[in-house]
mmCIF file of C-alpha atoms and ligand atoms in Angstrom:
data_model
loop_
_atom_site.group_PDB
_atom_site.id
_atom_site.type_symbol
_atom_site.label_atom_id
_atom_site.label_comp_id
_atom_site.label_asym_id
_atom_site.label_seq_id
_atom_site.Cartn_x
_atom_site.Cartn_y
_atom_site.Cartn_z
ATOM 1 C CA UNK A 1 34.792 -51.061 -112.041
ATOM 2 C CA UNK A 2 37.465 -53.804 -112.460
ATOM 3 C CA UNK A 3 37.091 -55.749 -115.688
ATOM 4 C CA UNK A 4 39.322 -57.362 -118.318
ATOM 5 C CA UNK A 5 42.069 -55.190 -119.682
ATOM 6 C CA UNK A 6 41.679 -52.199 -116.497
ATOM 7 C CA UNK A 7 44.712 -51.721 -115.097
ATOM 8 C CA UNK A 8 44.428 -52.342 -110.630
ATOM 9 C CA UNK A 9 46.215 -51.036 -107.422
ATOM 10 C CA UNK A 10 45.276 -52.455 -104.583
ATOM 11 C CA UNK A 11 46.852 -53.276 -100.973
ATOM 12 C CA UNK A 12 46.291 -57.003 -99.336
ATOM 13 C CA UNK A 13 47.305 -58.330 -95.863
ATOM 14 C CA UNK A 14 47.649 -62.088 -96.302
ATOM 15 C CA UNK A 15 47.225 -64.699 -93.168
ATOM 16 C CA UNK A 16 46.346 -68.253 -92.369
ATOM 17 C CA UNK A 17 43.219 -68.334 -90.630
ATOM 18 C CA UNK A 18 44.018 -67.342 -87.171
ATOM 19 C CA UNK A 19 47.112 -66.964 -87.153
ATOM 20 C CA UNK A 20 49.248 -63.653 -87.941
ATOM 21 C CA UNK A 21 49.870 -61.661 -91.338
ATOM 22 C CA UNK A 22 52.295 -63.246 -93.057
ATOM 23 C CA UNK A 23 52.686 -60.002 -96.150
ATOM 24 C CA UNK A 24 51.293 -56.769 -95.757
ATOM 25 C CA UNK A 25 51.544 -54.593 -99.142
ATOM 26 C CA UNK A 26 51.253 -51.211 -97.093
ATOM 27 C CA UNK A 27 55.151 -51.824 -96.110
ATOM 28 C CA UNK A 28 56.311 -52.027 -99.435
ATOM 29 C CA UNK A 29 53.785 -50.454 -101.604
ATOM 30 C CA UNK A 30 51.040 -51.298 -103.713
ATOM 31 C CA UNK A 31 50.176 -54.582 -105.712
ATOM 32 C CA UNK A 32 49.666 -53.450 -109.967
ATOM 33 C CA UNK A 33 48.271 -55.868 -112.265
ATOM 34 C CA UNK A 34 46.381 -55.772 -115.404
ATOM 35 C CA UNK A 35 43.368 -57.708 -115.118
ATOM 36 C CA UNK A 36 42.431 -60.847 -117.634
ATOM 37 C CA UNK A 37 45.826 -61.473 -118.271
ATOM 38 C CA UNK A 38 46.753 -64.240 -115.851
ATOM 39 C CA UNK A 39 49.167 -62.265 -113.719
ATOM 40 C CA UNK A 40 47.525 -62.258 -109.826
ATOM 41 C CA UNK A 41 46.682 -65.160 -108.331
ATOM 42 C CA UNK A 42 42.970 -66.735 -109.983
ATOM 43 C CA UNK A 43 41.405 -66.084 -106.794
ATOM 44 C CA UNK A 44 42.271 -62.925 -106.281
ATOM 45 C CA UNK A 45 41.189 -62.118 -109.644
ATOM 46 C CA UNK A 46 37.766 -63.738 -109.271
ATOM 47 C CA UNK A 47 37.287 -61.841 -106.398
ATOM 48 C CA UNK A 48 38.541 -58.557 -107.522
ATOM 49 C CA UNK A 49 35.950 -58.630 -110.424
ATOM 50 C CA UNK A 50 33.515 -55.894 -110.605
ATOM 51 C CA UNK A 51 35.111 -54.495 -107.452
ATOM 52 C CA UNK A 52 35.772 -50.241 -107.230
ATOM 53 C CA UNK A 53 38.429 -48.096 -105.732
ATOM 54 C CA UNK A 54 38.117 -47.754 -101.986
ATOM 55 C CA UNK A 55 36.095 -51.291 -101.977
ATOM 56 C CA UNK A 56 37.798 -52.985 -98.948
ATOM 57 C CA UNK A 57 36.997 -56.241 -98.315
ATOM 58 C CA UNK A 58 38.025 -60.121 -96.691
ATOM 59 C CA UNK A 59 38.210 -63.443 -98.491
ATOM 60 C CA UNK A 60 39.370 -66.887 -98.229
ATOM 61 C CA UNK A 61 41.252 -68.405 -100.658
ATOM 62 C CA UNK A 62 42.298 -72.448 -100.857
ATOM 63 C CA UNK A 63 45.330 -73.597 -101.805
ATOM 64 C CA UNK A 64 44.293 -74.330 -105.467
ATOM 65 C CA UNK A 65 43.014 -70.918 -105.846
ATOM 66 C CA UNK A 66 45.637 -69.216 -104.295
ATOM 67 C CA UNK A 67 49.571 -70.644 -104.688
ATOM 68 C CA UNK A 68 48.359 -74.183 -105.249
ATOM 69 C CA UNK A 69 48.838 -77.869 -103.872
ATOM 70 C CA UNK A 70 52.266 -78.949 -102.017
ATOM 71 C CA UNK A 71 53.607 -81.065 -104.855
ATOM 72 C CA UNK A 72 55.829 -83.814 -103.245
ATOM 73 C CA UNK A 73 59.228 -84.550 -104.956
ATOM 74 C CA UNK A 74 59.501 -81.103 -105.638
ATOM 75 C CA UNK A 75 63.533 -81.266 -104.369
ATOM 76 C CA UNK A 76 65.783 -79.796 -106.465
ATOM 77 C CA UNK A 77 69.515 -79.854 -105.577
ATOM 78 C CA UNK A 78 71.296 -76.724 -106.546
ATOM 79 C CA UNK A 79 74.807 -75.119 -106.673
ATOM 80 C CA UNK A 80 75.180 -72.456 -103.705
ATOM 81 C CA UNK A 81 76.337 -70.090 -106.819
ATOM 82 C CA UNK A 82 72.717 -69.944 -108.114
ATOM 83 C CA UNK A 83 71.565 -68.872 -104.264
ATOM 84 C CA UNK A 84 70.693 -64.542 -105.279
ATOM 85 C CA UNK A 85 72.905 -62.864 -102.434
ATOM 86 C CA UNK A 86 74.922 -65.861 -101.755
ATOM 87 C CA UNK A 87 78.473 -65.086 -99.823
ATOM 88 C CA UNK A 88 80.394 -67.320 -97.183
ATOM 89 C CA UNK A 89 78.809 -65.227 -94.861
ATOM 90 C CA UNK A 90 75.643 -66.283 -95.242
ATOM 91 C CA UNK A 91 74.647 -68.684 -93.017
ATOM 92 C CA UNK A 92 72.266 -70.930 -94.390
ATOM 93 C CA UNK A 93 69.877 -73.495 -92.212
ATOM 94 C CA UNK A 94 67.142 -75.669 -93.293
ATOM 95 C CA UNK A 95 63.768 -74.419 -93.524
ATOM 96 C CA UNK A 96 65.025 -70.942 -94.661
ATOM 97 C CA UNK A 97 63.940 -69.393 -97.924
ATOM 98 C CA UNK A 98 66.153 -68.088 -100.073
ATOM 99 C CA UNK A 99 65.668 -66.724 -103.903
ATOM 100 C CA UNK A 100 67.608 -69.095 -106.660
ATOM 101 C CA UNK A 101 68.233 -68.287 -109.915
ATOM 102 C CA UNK A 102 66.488 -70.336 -112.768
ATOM 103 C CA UNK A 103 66.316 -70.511 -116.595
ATOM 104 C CA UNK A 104 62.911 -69.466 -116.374
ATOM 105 C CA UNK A 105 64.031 -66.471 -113.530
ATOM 106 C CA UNK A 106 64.489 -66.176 -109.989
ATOM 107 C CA UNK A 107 61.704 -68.043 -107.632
ATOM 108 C CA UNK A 108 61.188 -68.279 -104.016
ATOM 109 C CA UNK A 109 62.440 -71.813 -102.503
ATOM 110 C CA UNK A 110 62.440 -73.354 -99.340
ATOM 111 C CA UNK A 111 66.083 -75.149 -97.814
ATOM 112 C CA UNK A 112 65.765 -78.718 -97.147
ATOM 113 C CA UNK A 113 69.491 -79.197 -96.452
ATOM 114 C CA UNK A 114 72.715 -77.630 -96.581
ATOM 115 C CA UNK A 115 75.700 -79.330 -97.793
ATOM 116 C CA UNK A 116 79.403 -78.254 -98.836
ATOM 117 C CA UNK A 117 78.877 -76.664 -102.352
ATOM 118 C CA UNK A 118 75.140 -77.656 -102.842
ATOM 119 C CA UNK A 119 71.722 -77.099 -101.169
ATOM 120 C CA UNK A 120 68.528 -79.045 -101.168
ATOM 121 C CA UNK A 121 65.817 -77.569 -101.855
ATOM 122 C CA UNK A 122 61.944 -77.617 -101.583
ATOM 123 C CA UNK A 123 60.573 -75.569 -105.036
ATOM 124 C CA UNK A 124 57.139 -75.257 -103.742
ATOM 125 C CA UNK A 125 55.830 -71.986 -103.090
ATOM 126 C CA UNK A 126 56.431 -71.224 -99.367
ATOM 127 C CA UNK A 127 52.709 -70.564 -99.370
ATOM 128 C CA UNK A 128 51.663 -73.714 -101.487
ATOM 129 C CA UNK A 129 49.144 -76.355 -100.153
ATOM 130 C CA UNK A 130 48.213 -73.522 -97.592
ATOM 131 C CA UNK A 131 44.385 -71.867 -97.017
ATOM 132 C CA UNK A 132 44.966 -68.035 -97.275
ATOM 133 C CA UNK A 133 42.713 -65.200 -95.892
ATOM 134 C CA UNK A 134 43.360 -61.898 -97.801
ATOM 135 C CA UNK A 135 42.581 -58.538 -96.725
ATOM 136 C CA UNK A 136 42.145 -56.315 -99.952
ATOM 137 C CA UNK A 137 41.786 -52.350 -100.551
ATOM 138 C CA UNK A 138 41.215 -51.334 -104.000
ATOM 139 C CA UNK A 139 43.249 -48.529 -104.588
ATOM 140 C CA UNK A 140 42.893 -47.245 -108.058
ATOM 141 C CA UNK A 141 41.156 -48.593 -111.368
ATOM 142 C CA UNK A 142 42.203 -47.126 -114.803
ATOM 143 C CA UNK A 143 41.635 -48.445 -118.658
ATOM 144 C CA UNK A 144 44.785 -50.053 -119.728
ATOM 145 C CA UNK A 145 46.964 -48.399 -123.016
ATOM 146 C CA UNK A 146 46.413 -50.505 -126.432
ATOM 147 C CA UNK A 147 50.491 -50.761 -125.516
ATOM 148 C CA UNK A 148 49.652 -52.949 -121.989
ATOM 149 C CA UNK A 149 46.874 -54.940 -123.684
ATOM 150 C CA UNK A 150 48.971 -55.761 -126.278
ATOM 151 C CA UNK A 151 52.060 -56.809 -123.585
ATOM 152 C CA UNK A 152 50.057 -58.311 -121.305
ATOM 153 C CA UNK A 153 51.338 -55.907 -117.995
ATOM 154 C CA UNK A 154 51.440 -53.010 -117.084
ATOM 155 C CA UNK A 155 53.678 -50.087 -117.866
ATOM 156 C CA UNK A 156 54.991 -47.278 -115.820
ATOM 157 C CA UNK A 157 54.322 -46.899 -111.688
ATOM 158 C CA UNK A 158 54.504 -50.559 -110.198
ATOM 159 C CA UNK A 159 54.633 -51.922 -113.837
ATOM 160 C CA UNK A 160 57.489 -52.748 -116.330
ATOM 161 C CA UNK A 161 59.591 -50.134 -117.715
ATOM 162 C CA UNK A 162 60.916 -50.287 -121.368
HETATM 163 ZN ZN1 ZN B 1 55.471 -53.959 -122.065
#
């Protein structure tokens, strides 16, 4: 049963109500996350709790529970050199997302405009301010190692290796 510090696999189909999926996991593998520790999404982890593998089941997530509210003056302008995959072959057009490279990592923007050397760019979360219905299938459940509680994530299959 999924508790704090159990380690979770689990496949999700994400849409807006009514309209079509947006992610499904099964094309890229499974979701792994160590419950408790703040890394899925709060609603998904309120939902997932006391949930067992092979539990399939639908919710409905708003924006705050999910990848939060659209924050407005959230534009950033950045060098093309931080876009990840970036050559003078790429063409870029406004409301494309790309990946950019941050301080704090790479995260998932949204173009606003393009100029010569620069880009404008939205740093909400292409899913922010949006209500999300999520299709979940609990794949596995296992107790974490003393190792992952300690870290915080998980090691090995899905998880971080080092
Ligand atoms: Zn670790």
């Amino acid at each position: 049963m999924i508790t704090n510090n159990k380690v979770v696999t689990f496949h999700y189909q994400v849409n807006e109500p009514g309209k079509e999926v947006i992610e499904n996991s099964r094309e890229f593998g499974p979701v792994v996350y160590l419950h408790g520790h703040k890394g899925m999404l709060i609603g998904l982890e309120e939902a997932l709790v006391g949930k067992r593998a092979g539990d399939h089941f639908s919710i409905t997530l708003p924006p705050d529970k999910a990848y939060g509210v659209r924050r407005e003056a959230e534009n950033l302008r950045v060098s093309l050199k931080h876009v990840i995959g970036y050559d003078k072959k790429t063409k870029i057009v406004a409301g494309m997302p790309v990946q950019i490279n941050t301080p704090q990592g790479p995260r998932e923007v949204t173009v606003v405009k393009v100029g010569l050397k620069t880009l404008d760019v939205d740093t909400n979360h292409p899913l922010a301010g949006k209500t999300l219905n999520f299709d979940l299938e609990v794949v596995d459940v296992r107790d974490a190692t003393e190792e992952e509680i300690a870290h915080g994530h998980v090691h090995g299959d899905g998880g971080h290796h080092h």
